[in-house]
Coordinates of C-alpha atoms and ligand atoms in Angstrom, one line a residue:
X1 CA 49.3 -7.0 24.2
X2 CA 51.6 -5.9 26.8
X3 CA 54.2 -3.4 27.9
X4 CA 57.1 -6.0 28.3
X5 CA 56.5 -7.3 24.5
X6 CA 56.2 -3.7 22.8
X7 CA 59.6 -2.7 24.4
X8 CA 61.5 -5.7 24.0
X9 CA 60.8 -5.3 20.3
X10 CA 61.9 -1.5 20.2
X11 CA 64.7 -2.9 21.9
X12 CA 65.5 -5.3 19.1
X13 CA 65.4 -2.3 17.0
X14 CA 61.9 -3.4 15.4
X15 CA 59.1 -0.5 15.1
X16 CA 55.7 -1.6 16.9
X17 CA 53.0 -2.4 15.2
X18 CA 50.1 1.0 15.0
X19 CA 48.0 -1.3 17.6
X20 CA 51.1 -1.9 19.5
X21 CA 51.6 2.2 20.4
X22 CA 47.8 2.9 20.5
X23 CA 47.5 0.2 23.4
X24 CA 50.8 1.9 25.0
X25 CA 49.7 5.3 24.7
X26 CA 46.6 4.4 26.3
X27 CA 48.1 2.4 28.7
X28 CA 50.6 5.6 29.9
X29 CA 47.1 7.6 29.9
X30 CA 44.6 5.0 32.5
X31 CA 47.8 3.7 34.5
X32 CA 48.2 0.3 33.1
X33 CA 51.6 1.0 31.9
X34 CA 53.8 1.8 35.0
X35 CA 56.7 4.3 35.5
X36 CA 59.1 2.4 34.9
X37 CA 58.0 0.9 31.2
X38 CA 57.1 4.6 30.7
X39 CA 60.8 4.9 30.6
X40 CA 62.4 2.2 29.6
X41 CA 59.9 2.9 26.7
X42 CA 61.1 6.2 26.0
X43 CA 65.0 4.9 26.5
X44 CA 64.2 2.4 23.8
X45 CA 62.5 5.2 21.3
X46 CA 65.2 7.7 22.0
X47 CA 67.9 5.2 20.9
X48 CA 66.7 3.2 18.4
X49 CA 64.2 5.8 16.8
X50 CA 60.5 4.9 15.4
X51 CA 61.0 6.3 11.7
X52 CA 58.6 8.5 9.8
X53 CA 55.5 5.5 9.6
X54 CA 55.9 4.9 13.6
X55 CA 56.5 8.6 14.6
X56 CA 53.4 9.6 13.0
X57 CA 51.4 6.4 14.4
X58 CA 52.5 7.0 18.0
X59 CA 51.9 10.9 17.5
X60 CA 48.5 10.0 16.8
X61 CA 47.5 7.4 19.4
X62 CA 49.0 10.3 22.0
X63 CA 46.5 12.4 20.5
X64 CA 43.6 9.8 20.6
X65 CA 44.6 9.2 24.5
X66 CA 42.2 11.9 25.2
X67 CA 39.8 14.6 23.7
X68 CA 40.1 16.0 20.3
X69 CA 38.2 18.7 20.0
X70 CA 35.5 19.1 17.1
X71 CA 34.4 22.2 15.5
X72 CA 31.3 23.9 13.6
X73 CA 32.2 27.3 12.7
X74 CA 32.1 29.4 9.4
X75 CA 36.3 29.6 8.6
X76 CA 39.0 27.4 9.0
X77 CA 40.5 26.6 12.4
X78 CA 44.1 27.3 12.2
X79 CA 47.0 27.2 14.7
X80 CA 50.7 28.2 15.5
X81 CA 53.7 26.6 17.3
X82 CA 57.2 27.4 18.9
X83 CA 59.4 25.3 19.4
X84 CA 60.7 27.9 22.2
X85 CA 63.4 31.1 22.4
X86 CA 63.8 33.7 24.1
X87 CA 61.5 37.1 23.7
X88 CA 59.3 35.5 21.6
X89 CA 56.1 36.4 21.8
X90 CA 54.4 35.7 18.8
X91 CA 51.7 33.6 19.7
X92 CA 50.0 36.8 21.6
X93 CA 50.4 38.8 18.4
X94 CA 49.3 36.3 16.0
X95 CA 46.1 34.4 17.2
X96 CA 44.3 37.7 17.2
X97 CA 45.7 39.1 13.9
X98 CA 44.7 35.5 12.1
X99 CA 41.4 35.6 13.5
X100 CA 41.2 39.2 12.3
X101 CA 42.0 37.9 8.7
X102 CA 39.2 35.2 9.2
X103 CA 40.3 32.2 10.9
X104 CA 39.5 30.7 14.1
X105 CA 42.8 30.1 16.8
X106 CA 42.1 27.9 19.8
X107 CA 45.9 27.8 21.2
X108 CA 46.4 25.6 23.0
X109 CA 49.6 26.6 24.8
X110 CA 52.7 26.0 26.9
X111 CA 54.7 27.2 30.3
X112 CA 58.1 28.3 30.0
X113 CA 60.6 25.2 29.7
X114 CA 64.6 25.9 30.9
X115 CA 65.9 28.9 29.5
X116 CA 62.7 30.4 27.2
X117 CA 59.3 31.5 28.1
X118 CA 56.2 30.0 27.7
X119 CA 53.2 32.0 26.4
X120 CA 50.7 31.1 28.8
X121 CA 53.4 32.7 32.2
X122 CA 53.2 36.1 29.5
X123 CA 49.3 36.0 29.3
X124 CA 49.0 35.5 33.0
X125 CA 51.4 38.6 33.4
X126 CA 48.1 40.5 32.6
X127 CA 45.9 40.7 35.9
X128 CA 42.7 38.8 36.5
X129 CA 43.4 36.6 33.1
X130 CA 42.9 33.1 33.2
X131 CA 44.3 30.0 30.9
X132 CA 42.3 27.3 32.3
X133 CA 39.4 27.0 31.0
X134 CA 37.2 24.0 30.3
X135 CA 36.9 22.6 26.7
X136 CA 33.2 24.0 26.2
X137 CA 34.8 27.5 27.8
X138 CA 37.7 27.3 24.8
X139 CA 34.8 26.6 22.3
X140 CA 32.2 29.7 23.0
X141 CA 35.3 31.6 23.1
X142 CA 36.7 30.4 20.1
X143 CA 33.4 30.7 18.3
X144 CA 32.7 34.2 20.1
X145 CA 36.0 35.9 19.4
X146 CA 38.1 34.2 16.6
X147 CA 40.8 33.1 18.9
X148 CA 41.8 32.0 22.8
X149 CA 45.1 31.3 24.3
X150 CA 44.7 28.6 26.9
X151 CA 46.5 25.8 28.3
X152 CA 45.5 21.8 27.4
X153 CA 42.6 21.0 29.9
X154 CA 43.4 17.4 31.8
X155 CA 41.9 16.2 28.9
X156 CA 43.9 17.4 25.9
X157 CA 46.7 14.1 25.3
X158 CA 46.9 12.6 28.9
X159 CA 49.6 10.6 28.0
X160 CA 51.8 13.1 26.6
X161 CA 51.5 14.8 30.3
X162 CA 52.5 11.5 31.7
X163 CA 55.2 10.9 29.1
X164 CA 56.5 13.7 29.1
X165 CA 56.9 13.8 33.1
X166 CA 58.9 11.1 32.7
X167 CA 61.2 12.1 29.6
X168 CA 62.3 15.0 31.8
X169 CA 64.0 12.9 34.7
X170 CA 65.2 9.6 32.6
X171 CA 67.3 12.1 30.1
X172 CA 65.0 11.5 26.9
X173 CA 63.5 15.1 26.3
X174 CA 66.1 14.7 23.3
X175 CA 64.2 12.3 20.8
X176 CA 63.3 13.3 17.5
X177 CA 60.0 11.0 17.8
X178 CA 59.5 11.6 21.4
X179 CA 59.3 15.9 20.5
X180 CA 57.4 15.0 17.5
X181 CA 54.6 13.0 19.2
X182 CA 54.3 15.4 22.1
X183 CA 54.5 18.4 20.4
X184 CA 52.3 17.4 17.9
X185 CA 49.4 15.0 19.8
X186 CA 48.7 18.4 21.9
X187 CA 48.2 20.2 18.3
X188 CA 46.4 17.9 16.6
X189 CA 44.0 17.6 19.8
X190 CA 42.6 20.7 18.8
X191 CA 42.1 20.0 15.4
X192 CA 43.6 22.5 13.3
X193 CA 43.0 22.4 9.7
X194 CA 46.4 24.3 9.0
X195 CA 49.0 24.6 10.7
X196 CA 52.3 27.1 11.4
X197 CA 55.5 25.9 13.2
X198 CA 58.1 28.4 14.3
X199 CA 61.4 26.1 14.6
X200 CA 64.1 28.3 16.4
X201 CA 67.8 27.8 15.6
X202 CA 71.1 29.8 16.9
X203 CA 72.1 30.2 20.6
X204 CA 68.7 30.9 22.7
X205 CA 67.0 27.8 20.8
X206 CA 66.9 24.2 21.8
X207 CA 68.6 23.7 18.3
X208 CA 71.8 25.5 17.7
X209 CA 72.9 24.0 14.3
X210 CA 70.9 24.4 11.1
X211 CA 71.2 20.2 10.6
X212 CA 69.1 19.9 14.0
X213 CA 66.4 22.2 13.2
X214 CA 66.2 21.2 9.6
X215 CA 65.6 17.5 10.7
X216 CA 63.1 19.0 13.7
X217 CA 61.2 20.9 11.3
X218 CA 61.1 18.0 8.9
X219 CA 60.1 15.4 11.0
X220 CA 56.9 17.5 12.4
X221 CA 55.7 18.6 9.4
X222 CA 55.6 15.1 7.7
X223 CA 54.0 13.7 10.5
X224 CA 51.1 16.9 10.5
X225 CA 50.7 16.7 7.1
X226 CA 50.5 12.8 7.4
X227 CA 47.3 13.5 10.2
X228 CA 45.7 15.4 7.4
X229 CA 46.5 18.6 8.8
X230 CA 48.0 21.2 6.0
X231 CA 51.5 22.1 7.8
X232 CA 54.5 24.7 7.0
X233 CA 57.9 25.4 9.6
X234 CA 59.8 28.4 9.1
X235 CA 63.2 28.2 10.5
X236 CA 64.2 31.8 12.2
X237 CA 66.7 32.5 14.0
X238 CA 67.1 32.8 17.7
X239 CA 70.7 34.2 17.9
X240 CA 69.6 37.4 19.7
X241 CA 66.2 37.8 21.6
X242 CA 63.4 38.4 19.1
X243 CA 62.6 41.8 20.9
X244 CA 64.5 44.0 23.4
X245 CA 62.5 42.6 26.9
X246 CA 62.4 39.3 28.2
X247 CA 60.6 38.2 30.9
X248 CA 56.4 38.0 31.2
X249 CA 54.9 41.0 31.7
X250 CA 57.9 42.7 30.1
X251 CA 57.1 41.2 26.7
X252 CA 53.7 41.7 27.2
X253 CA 54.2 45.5 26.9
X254 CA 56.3 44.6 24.1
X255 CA 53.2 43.5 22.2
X256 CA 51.2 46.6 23.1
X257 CA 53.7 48.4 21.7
X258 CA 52.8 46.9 18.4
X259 CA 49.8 46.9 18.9
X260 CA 49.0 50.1 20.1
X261 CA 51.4 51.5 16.7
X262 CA 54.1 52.8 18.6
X263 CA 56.7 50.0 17.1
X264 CA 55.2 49.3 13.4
X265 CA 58.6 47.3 12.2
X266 CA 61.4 45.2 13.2
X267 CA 61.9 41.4 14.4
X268 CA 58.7 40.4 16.0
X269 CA 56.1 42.1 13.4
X270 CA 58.2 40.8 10.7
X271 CA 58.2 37.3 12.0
X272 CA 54.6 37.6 12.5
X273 CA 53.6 38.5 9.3
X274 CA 55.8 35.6 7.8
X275 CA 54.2 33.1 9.9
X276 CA 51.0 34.3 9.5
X277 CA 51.2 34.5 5.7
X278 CA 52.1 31.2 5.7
X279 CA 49.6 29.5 7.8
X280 CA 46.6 31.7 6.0
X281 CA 48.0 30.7 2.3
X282 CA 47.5 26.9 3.7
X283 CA 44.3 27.4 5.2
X284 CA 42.7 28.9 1.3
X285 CA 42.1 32.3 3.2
X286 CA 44.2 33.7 1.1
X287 CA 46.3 33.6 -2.5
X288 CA 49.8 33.5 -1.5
X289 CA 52.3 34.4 1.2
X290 CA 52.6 37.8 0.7
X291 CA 49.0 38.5 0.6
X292 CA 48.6 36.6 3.9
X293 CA 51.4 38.6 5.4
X294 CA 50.5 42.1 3.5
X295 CA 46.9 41.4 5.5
X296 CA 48.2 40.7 8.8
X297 CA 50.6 43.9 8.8
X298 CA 47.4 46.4 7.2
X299 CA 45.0 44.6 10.3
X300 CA 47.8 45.5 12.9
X301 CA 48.3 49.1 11.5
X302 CA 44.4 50.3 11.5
X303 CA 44.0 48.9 14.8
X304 CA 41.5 45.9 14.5
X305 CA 44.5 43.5 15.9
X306 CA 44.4 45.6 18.9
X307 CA 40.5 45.3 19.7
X308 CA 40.5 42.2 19.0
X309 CA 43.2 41.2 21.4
X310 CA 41.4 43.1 23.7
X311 CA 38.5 40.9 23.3
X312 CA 40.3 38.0 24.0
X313 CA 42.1 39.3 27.2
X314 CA 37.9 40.3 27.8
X315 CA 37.1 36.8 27.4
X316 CA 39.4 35.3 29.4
X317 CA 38.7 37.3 32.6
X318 CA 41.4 40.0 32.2
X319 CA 40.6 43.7 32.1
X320 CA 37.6 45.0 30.2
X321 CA 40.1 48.2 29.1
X322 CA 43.0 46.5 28.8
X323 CA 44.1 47.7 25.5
X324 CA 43.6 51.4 26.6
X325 CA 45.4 51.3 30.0
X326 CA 47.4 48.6 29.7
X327 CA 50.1 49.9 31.8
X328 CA 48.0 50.2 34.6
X329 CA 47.5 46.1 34.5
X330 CA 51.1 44.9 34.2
X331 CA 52.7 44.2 36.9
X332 CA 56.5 46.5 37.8
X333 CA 59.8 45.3 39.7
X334 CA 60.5 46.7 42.1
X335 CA 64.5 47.3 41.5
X336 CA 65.5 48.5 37.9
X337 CA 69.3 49.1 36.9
X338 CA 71.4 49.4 33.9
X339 CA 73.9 46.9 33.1
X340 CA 76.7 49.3 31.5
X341 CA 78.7 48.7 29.3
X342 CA 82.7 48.1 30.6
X343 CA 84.2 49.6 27.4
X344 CA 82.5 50.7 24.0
X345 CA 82.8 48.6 21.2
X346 CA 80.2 46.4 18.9
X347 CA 77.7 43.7 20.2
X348 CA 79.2 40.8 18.4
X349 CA 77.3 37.9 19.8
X350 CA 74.4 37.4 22.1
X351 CA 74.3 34.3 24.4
X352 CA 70.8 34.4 24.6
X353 CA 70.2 30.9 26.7
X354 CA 72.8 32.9 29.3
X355 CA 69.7 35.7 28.9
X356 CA 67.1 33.0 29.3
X357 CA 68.6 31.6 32.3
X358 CA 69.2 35.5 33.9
X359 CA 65.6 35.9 33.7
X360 CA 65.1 32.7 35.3
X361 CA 67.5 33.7 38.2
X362 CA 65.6 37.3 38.6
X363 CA 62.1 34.8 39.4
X364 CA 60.7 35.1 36.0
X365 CA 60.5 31.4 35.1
X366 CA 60.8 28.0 37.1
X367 CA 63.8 26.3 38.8
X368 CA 61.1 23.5 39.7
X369 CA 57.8 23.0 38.4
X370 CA 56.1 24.3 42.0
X371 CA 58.5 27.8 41.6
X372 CA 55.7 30.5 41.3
X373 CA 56.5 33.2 39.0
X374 CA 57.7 36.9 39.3
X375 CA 56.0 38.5 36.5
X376 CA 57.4 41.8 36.7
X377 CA 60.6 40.6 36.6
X378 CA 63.2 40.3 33.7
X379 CA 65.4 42.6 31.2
X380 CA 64.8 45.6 29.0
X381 CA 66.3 47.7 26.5
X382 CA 68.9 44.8 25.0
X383 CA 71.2 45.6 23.1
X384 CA 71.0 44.0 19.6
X385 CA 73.8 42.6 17.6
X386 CA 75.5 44.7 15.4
X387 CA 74.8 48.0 17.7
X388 CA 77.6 49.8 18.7
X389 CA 77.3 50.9 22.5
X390 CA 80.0 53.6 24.5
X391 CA 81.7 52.4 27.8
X392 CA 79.2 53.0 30.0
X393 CA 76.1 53.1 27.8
X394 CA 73.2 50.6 28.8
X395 CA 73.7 46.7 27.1
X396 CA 70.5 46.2 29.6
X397 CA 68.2 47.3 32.0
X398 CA 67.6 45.0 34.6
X399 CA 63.9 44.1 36.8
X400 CA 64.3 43.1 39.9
X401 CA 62.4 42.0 42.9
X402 CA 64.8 42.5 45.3
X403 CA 68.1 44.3 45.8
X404 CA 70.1 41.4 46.1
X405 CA 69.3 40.1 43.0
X406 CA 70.5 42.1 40.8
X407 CA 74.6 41.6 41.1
X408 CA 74.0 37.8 39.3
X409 CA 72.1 38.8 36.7
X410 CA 74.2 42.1 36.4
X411 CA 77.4 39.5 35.6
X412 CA 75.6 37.0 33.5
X413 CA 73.8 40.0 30.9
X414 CA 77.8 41.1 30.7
X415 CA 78.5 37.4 30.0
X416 CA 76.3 36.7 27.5
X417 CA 77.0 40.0 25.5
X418 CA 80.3 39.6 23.5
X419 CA 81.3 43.6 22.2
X420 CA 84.3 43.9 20.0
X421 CA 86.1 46.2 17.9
X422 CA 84.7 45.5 14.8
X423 CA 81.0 45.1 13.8
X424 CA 79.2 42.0 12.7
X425 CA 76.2 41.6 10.3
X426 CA 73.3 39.9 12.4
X427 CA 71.6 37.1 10.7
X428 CA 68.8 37.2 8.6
X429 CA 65.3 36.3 10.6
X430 CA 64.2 34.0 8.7
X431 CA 66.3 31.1 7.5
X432 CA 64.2 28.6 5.4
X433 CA 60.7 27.0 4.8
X434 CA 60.2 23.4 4.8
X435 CA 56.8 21.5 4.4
Ligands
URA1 N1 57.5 20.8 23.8 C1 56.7 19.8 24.0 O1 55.5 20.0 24.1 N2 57.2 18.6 24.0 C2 58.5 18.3 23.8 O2 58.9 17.2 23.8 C3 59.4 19.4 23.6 C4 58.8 20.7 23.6

């Protein structure tokens, strides 16, 4: 076998054999396939496609390029996935409240990417916490407290991390295989025995049409459920932030909020409890979807969520007390304005990529991979669709590290919020289940 052959025949439009994309994917992980097949490889994928049979065979040899982790514990070992918006921070609320309702959540997670945030920037909002661990680490964690949020050790799919280095500067992050297999050979690594995907559609998502996150959601729950692994997408939408802060330690707070019973309803718990249902009913912990989400909501309300996020953050080297002074361990900017509105009127749409990339701009995510992160930084208080605000009433309060910051992401907050005369009905949050 060789590189040349494999991608000549993608090139003809033929699928490689299994054997073909196991030797490639092993190849991209010990160095004998070069840069330059790596992409021309990926070019070939991303224009003639692999279908559902090689999808699912190259999504597995990604995720045989390196550990997958084996487990021996007394519940199932479930698991949750975004495929990325803006203020969402589910993961942090669900891995503890599934592990409260009995399974075990080693999630293994992601850094921001363009305009959304990635979980593991919000957890290391919280000080002294750390998300790399070694695999043994993840597994005394996992077994101690029901669930971890870490990022994939060198180990976990080495030649996703190389393919996916490459996708990003040969303009094929946009393959329907490619963000199958990458998304999913980092999953599967960890060996969840159900699975949860969050596939965001509207404008802060990587989809914005229905079609493309319909196919999205499709093609990586066939290919999950193909590995053996029980798997459900909901599609929600993503056409306003999913809570009123964005930015790391910002959304953080949002979540102790929850957790701490000062919010008890609205986007993010209801999103939560949907996902969760969903993911539990797969996993045999529980009858059906409502009862799955009914138990996640009564283990947020008498607390246990709380403690045992608390546990976790423990765990993973952040404060013993966090739950109980959590103020005191976020980070806060330095500069914080309001973003007034110029005349009153309804919020009619939300550009919440614009939002994304505002945060971006203030220092809360990464121009270039080596761009360390503000944590303090971002926005508050947003506006939602459908509200109706007075001239001069806040659509936004900004975070700021400096001074001089704060005109650009003053303009593109009034940008990205369209106000008109008459009021709109937001979107429902949840749009469909497939799988
Ligand atoms: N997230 C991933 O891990 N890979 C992709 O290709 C896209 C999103």
């Amino acid at each position: 076998m060789d590189a040349r052959s494999i991608i000549a025949k993608l090139r003809q439009r033929e699928v490689p054999e299994t054997e073909d994309l196991r030797w490639f994917a092993m190849g991209l992980a010990d160095g004998t396939v070069s840069d330059a097949q790596a992409g021309a490889f990926a070019m070939a994928v991303c224009m003639g496609g692999l279908g559902p049979k090689g999808r699912a065979a190259l999504t597995l040899a990604m995720r045989d390029s390196g550990d997958v982790l084996q487990w021996d514990l007394d519940g199932p070992v479930i698991d949750k996935h975004s495929t990325g918006g803006v203020g969402d921070c589910v993961s942090l609320l669900l891995a503890p409240a599934l592990a409260e309702c009995g399974a075990f959540v080693p999630m293994i997670s992601g850094r921001g990417l363009g305009h959304t945030g990635g979980t593991l920037d919000k957890m290391e909002s919280i000080a002294g916490l750390i998300i790399g661990v070694s695999e043994d680490r993840l597994a005394a964690i996992v077994a101690q407290v029901g669930c971890a949020i870490v990022g994939a050790s060198a180990g976990i799919a080495p030649a996703d991390k190389r393919l996916y280095a490459i996708r990003d500067v040969t303009a094929t992050v946009e393959s329907l295989d490619l963000i199958t297999a990458s998304i999913l050979s980092k999953k599967l690594a960890a060996s969840p025995d159900a699975l949860v995907l969050d596939v965001k559609v509207g404008s802060g998502a990587f989809m914005k049409t229905m079609d493309e996150a319909r196919a999205l959601a499709t093609a990586l729950c066939e290919t999950a459920n193909a590995a053996g692994c029980r798997t459900t997408a909901i599609i929600s939408d993503m056409n306003q932030p999913l809570v009123p802060s964005l930015g790391n330690a910002l959304e953080v707070a949002e979540i102790m909020k929850v957790l701490t019973g000062e919010v008890t309803a609205g986007p993010l718990v209801s999103l939560s409890a949907a996902l969760g249902g969903v993911v539990l009913t797969d996993a045999g912990l529980v009858d059906d979807v409502q009862d799955g989400a009914d138990r996640i909501l009564a283990a947020l309300r008498d607390g246990r969520v709380a403690e045992r996020f608390g546990r976790m953050v423990a765990a993973q080297g952040g404060p013993v007390a966090f739950v109980d002074t959590w103020a005191r361990f976020l980070p806060e900017a330095n500069v914080i304005r309001e973003v007034a509105a110029p005349e009153a009127g309804y919020v009619t749409a939300i550009d919440g990529e614009s939002l994304g990339l505002a945060v971006v701009a203030l220092g809360g995510g990464r121009q270039v991979e080596s761009d360390v992160i503000d944590p303090s930084v971002g926005l508050s208080g947003l506006a939602r669709l459908g509200d109706f605000v007075e001239r001069g009433q806040p659509l936004a309060v900004i975070h700021a590290g400096r001074e001089d910051l704060v005109r650009g992401a003053e303009a593109m907050v009034r940008q990205a919020i369209t106000m008109d005369t008459d009021p709109v009905t937001a979107p429902d949050l949840i749009h469909e289940r497939v799988g």
